[in-house]
CSV table of C-alpha atoms in Angstrom, one decimal:
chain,number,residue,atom,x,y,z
L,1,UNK,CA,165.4,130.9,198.0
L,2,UNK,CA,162.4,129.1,196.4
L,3,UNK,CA,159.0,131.4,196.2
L,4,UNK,CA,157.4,128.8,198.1
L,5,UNK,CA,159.9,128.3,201.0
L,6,UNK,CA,160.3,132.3,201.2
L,7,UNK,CA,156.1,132.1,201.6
L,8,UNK,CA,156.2,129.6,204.4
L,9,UNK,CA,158.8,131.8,206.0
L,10,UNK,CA,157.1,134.7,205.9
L,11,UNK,CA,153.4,133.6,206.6
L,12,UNK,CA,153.1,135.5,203.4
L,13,UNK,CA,153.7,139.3,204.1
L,14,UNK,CA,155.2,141.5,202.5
L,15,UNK,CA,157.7,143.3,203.3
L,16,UNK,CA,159.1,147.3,201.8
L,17,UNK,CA,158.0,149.2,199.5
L,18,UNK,CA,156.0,149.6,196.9
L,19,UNK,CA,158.1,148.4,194.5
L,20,UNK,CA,160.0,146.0,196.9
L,21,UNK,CA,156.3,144.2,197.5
L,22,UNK,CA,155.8,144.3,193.5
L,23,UNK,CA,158.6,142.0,193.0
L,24,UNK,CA,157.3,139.7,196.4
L,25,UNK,CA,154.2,139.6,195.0
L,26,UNK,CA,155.7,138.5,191.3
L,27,UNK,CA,157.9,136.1,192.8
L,28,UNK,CA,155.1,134.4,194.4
L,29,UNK,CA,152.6,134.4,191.0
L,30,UNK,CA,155.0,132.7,188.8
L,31,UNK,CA,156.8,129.4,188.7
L,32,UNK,CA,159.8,131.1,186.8
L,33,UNK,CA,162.8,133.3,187.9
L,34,UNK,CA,162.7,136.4,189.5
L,35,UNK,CA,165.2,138.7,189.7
L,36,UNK,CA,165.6,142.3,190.9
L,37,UNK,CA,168.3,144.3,189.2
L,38,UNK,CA,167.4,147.9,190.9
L,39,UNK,CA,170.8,149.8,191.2
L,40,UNK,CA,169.6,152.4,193.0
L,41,UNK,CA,171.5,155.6,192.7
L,42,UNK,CA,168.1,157.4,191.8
L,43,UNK,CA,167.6,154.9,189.2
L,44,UNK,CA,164.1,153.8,188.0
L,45,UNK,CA,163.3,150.3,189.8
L,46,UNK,CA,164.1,147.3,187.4
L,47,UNK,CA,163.6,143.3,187.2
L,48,UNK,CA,163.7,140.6,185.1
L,49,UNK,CA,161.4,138.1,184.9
L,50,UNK,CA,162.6,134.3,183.0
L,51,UNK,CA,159.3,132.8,182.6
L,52,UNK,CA,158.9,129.0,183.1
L,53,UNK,CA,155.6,129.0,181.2
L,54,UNK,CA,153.4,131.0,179.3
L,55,UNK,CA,151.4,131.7,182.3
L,56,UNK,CA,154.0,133.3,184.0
L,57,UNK,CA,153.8,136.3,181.2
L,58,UNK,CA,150.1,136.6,181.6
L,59,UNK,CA,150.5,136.7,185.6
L,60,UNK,CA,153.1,139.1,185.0
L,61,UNK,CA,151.1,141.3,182.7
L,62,UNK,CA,148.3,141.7,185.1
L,63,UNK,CA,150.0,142.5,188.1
L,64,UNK,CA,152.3,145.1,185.4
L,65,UNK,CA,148.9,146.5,184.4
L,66,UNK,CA,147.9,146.5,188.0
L,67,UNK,CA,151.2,148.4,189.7
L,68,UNK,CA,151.8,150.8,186.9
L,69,UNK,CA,154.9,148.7,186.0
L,70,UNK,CA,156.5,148.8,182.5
L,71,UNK,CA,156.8,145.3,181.0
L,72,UNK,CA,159.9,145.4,178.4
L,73,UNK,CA,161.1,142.4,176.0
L,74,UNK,CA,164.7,141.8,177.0
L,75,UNK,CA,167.6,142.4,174.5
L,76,UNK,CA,165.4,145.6,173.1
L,77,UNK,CA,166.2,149.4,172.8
L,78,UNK,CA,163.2,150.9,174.3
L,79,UNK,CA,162.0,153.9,176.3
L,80,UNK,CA,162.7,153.4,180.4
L,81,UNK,CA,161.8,156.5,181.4
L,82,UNK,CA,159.8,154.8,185.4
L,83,UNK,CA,160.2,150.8,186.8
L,84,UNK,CA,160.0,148.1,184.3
L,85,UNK,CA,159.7,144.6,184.2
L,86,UNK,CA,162.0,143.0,181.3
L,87,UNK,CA,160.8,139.8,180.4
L,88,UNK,CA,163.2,136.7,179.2
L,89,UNK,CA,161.6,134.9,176.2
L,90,UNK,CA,164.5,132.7,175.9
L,91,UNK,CA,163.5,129.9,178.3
L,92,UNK,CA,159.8,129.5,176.5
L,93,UNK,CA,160.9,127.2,173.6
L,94,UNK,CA,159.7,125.1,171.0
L,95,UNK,CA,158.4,124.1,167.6
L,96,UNK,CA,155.5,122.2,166.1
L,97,UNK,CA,156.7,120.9,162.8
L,98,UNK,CA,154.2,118.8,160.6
L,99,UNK,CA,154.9,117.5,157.0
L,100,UNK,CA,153.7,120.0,155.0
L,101,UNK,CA,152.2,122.4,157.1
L,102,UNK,CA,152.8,125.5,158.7
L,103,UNK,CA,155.9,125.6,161.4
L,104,UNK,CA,154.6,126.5,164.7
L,105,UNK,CA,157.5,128.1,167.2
L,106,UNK,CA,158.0,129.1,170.9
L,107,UNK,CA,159.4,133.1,171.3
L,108,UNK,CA,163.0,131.8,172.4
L,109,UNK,CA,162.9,129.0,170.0
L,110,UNK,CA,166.2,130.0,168.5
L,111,UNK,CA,166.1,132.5,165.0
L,112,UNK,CA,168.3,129.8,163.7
L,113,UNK,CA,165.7,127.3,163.6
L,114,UNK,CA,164.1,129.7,160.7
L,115,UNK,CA,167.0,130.1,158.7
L,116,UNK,CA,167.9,126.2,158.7
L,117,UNK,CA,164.6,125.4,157.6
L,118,UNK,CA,164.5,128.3,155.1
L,119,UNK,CA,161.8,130.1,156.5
L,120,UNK,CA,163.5,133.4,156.5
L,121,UNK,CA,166.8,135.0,156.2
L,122,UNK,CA,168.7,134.9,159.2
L,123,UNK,CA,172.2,136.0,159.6
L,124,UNK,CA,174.4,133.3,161.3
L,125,UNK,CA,175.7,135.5,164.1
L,126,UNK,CA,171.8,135.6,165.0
L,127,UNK,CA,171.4,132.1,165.7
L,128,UNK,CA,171.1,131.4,168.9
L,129,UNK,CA,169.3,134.7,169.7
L,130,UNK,CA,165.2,134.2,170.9
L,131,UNK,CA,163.1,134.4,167.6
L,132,UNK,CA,161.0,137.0,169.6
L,133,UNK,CA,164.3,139.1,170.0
L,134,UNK,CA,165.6,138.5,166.5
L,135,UNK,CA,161.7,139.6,164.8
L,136,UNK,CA,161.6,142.8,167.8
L,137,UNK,CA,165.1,143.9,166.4
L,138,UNK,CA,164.7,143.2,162.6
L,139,UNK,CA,166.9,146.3,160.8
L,140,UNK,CA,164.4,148.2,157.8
L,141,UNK,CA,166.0,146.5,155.2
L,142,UNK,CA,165.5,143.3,156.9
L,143,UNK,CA,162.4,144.3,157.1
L,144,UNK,CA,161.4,144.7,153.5
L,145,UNK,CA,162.5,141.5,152.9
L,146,UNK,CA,160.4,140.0,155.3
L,147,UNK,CA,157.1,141.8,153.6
L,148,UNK,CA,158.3,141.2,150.3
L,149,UNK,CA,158.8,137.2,150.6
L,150,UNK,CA,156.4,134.8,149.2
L,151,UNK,CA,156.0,132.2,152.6
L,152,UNK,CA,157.8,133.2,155.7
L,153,UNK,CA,156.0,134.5,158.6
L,154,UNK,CA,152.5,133.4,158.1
L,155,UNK,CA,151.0,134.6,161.8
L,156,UNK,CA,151.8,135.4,165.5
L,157,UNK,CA,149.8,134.7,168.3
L,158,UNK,CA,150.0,137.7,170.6
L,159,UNK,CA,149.2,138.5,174.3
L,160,UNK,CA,147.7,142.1,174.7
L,161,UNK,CA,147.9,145.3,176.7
L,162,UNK,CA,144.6,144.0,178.6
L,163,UNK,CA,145.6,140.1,179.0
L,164,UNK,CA,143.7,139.1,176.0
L,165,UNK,CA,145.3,136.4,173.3
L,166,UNK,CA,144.8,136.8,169.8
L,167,UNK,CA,146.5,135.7,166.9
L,168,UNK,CA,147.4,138.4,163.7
L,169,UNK,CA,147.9,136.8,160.3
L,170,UNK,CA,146.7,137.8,156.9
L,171,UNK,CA,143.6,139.6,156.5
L,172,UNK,CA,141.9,140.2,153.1
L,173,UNK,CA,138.5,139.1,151.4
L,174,UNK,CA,140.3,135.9,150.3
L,175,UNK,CA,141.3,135.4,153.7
L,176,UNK,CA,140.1,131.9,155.5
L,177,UNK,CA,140.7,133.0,159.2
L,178,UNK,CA,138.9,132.9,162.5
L,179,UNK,CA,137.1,135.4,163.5
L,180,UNK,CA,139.0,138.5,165.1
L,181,UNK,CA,138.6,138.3,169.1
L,182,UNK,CA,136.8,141.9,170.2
L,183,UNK,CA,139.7,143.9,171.2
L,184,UNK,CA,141.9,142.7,168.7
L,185,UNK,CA,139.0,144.1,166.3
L,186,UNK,CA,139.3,147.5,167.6
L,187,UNK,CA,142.8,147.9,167.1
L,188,UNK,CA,143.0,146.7,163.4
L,189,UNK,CA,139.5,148.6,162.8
L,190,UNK,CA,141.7,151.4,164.2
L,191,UNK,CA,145.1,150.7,162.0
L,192,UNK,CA,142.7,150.5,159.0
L,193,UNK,CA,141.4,153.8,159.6
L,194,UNK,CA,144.7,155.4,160.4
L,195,UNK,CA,145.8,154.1,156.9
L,196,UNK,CA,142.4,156.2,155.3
L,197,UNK,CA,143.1,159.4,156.7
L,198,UNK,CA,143.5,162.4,154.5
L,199,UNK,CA,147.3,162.9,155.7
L,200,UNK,CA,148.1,159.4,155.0
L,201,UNK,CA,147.4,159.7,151.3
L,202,UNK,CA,150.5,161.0,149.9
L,203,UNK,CA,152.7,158.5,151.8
L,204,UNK,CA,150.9,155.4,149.9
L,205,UNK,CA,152.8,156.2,146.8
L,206,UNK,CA,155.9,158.0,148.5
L,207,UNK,CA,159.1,155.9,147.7
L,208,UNK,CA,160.1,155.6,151.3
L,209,UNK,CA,158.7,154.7,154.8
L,210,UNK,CA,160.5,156.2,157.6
L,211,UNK,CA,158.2,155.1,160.6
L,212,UNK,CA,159.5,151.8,162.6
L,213,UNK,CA,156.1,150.3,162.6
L,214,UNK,CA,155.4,148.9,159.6
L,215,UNK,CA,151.7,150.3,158.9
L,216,UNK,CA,152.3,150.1,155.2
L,217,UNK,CA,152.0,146.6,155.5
L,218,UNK,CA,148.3,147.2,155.8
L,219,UNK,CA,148.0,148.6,151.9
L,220,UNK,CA,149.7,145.1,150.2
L,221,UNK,CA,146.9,143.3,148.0
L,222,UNK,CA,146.4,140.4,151.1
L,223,UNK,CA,148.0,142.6,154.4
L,224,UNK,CA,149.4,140.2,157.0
L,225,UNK,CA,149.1,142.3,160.8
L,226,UNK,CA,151.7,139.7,162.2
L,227,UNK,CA,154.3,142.2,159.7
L,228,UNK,CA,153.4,145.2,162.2
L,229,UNK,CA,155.8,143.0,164.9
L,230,UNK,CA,158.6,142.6,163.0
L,231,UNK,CA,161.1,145.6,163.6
L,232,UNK,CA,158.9,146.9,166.4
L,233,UNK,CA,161.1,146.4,169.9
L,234,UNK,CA,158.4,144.5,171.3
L,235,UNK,CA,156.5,147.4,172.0
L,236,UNK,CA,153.2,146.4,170.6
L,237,UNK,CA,151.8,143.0,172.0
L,238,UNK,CA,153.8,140.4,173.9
L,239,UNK,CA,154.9,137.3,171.1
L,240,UNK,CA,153.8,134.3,172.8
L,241,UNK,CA,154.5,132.1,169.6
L,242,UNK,CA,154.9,132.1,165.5
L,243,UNK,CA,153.8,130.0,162.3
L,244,UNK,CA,156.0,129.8,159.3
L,245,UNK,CA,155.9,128.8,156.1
L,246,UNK,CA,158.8,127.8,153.4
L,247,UNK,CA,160.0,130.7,152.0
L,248,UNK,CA,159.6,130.6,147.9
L,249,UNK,CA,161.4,132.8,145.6
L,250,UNK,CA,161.9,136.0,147.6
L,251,UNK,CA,159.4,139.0,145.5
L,252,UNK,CA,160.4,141.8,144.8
L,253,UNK,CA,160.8,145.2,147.4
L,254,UNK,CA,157.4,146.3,148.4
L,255,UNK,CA,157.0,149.9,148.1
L,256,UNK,CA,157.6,152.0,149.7
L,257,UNK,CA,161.2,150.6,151.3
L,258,UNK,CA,162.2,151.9,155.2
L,259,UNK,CA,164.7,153.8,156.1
L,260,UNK,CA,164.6,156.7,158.9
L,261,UNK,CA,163.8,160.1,158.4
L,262,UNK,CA,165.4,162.8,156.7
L,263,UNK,CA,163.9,165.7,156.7
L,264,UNK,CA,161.7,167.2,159.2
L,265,UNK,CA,158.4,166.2,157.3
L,266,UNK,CA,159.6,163.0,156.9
L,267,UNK,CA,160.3,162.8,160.9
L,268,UNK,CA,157.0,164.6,161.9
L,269,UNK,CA,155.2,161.9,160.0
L,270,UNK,CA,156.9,159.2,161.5
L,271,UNK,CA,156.7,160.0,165.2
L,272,UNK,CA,152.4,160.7,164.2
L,273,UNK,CA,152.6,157.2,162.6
L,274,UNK,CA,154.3,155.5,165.3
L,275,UNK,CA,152.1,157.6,168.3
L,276,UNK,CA,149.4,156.3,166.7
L,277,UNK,CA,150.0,152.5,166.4
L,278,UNK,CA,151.4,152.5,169.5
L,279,UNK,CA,148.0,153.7,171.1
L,280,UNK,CA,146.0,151.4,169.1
L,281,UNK,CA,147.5,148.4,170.3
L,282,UNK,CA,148.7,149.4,173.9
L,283,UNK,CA,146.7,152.6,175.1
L,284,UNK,CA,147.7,152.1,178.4
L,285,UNK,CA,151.1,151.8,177.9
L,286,UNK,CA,151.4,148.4,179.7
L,287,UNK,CA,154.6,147.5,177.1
L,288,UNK,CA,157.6,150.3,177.1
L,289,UNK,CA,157.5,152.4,174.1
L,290,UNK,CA,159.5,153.2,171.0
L,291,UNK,CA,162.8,155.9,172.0
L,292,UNK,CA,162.4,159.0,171.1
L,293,UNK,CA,164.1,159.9,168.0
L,294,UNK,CA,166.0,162.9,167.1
L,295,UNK,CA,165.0,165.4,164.8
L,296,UNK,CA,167.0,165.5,161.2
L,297,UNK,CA,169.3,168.3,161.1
C-alpha cells in the first residue's frame, strides 16, 4: 500500500509500538520503499529503507537521530547490537561526466563505472555492486592502493551524524578548497590532533597499520579525508556522492601498509585508533559501528 493511501486510511495515526510507529512514521517522510524485516524471536527490530532521493536519507537520518535508531549501509559487516535502519544506496544513481574534469557519481552508481573509466581498480565480480558498498567494503590491500594512486578518488560529499552535508577532499597548504562547514571542522581539527598525540608517534614510522580506519592517511604530504571512507563499513558519514579523477601510473605503497593485528599491542592500538575516529565523526552513534574484533592469540 502506497504511504499516502495508507495516510488517508488511517486519518494519520499510528498505530503499535514504538518501533512499529517508527517505521509508520518513516513510511510517511519518504517517497522511497519501506520495508520492515523484524523477525522477532527476541531479535533487535530491523528495516530497510530504498531511498528514492537524497532527501529520503536526510529524513531518515533525523527521525534515526530522533528514535534512537541505528542507521546501517546495506551489504556491510557492522555491529547490530539494538534496531537499525539499513539503508539501500543502490537505487540513488548517477554520474556527471565532463571532458576533462573530475567524474562526479551517485552512491549506487555501479563500482564498474570506475574501473571502465580507469578511475580505480575494480575487480569484475564487483561490478554491478553500489560504489558506496564497494568503497565501505574495500579489503587493506585494496586499500593501499587506493592511497597510493596518483588520481582516483579525488572527494566525497558526505551527510553527517547531525544532518549536516559536507564534502572531504584533500586538505594541505597547497590545497584550493572551500572552506570547511563548522562541524566538519571539528572533526578533522579532532583527527589532526589524534594524529599529534604522544602515543601516536611511534606508529608514523611503524611498517604496518592495523586499524580499519585509515587515519594514516592524514600524515601523506597533501592528506585527502575522503581516504578515511574507503574500507570503513560505512560507519563514519553517510556517502551521498563521489568525484574521480583518471587514475595515472599507480605510486608506490604508502607506508605504513594495513593489515590486522597481531599481537596484543598491535590490537590495543587499533581498537584506541578506531574508538577514536569513530567518536569524532559520529559521537552519537547515529551510524552502526565497526564489530568488535578479537584479540590476537
Amino acid at each position: 500500500m502506497q504511504p499516502g493511501r495508507r495516510f488517508f486510511l488511517t486519518g494519520g495515526r499510528l498505530f503499535g509500538g514504538p518501533w512499529a510507529q517508527f517505521v509508520q512514521r518513516l513510511d510517511r517522510m519518504v517517497k522511497g520503499r519501506v520495508e520492515d524485516q523484524s523477525v522477532g524471536d527476541g531479535q533487535p527490530p530491523q528495516a530497510r529503507l530504498s531511498p528514492a532521493r537524497p532527501e529520503d536519507v536526510h529524513h531518515a537520518r533525523a527521525l534515526c537521530a530522533e528514535c534512537r535508531v541505528r542507521m546501517a549501509l546495506v551489504g556491510t559487516a557492522v555491529a547490530v547490537d539494538g534496531s537499525v535502519l539499513w539503508v539501500d544506496p543502490a537505487p540513488l544513481r548517477g554520474l556527471d561526466a565532463l571532458a576533462d574534469q573530475p567524474i562526479r557519481m551517485a552512491p549506487g552508481t555501479p563500482a564498474g563505472e570506475l574501473r571502465e573509466r580507469r578511475l580505480a581498480e575494480v575487480d569484475p565480480a564487483d561490478d554491478d555492486t553500489p560504489l558506496a558498498i564497494w568503497l565501505a567494503n574495500l579489503p587493506p590491500a585494496a586499500v593501499d592502493r587506493l592511497l597510493a594512486a596518483q588520481g582516483g578518488l579525488e572527494s566525497a560529499d558526505v551527510l553527517l551524524f547531525d544532518g549536516k552535508s559536507d564534502t572531504l577532499g584533500r586538505f594541505g597548504a597547497k590545497t584550493e578548497r572551500a572552506p570547511l562547514g563548522l562541524a566538519l571542522r571539528d572533526v578533522v581539527s579532532e583527527l589532526f590532533r589524534l594524529g599529534q598525540r604522544p602515543s601516536m608517534k611511534s606508529w608514523r614510522e611503524h611498517p604496518v597499520w592495523p586499524a580499519r580506519y585509515r587515519l594514516d592517511a592524514l600524515w601523506r604530504d597533501e592528506p585527502n579525508l575522503a581516504h578515511l571512507l574507503a574500507g570503513s563499513a560505512g560507519t563514519l558519514a553517510w556517502l551521498e556522492s563521489t568525484t574521480w579523477s583518471l587514475v595515472q601510473t599507480p605510486a608506490a605503497l604508502p607506508r605504513p601498509q594495513a593489515r590486522p593485528p597481531q599481537d596484543a599491542a598491535e590490537f590495543d592500538f587499533a581498537a584506541w585508533v578506531e574508538d577514536e575516529v569513530k567518536q569524532a565523526f559520529d559521537p552519537e552513534t547515529v551510524l552502526v559501528a565497526l564489530p568488535r574484533r578479537g584479540a590476537p592469540a
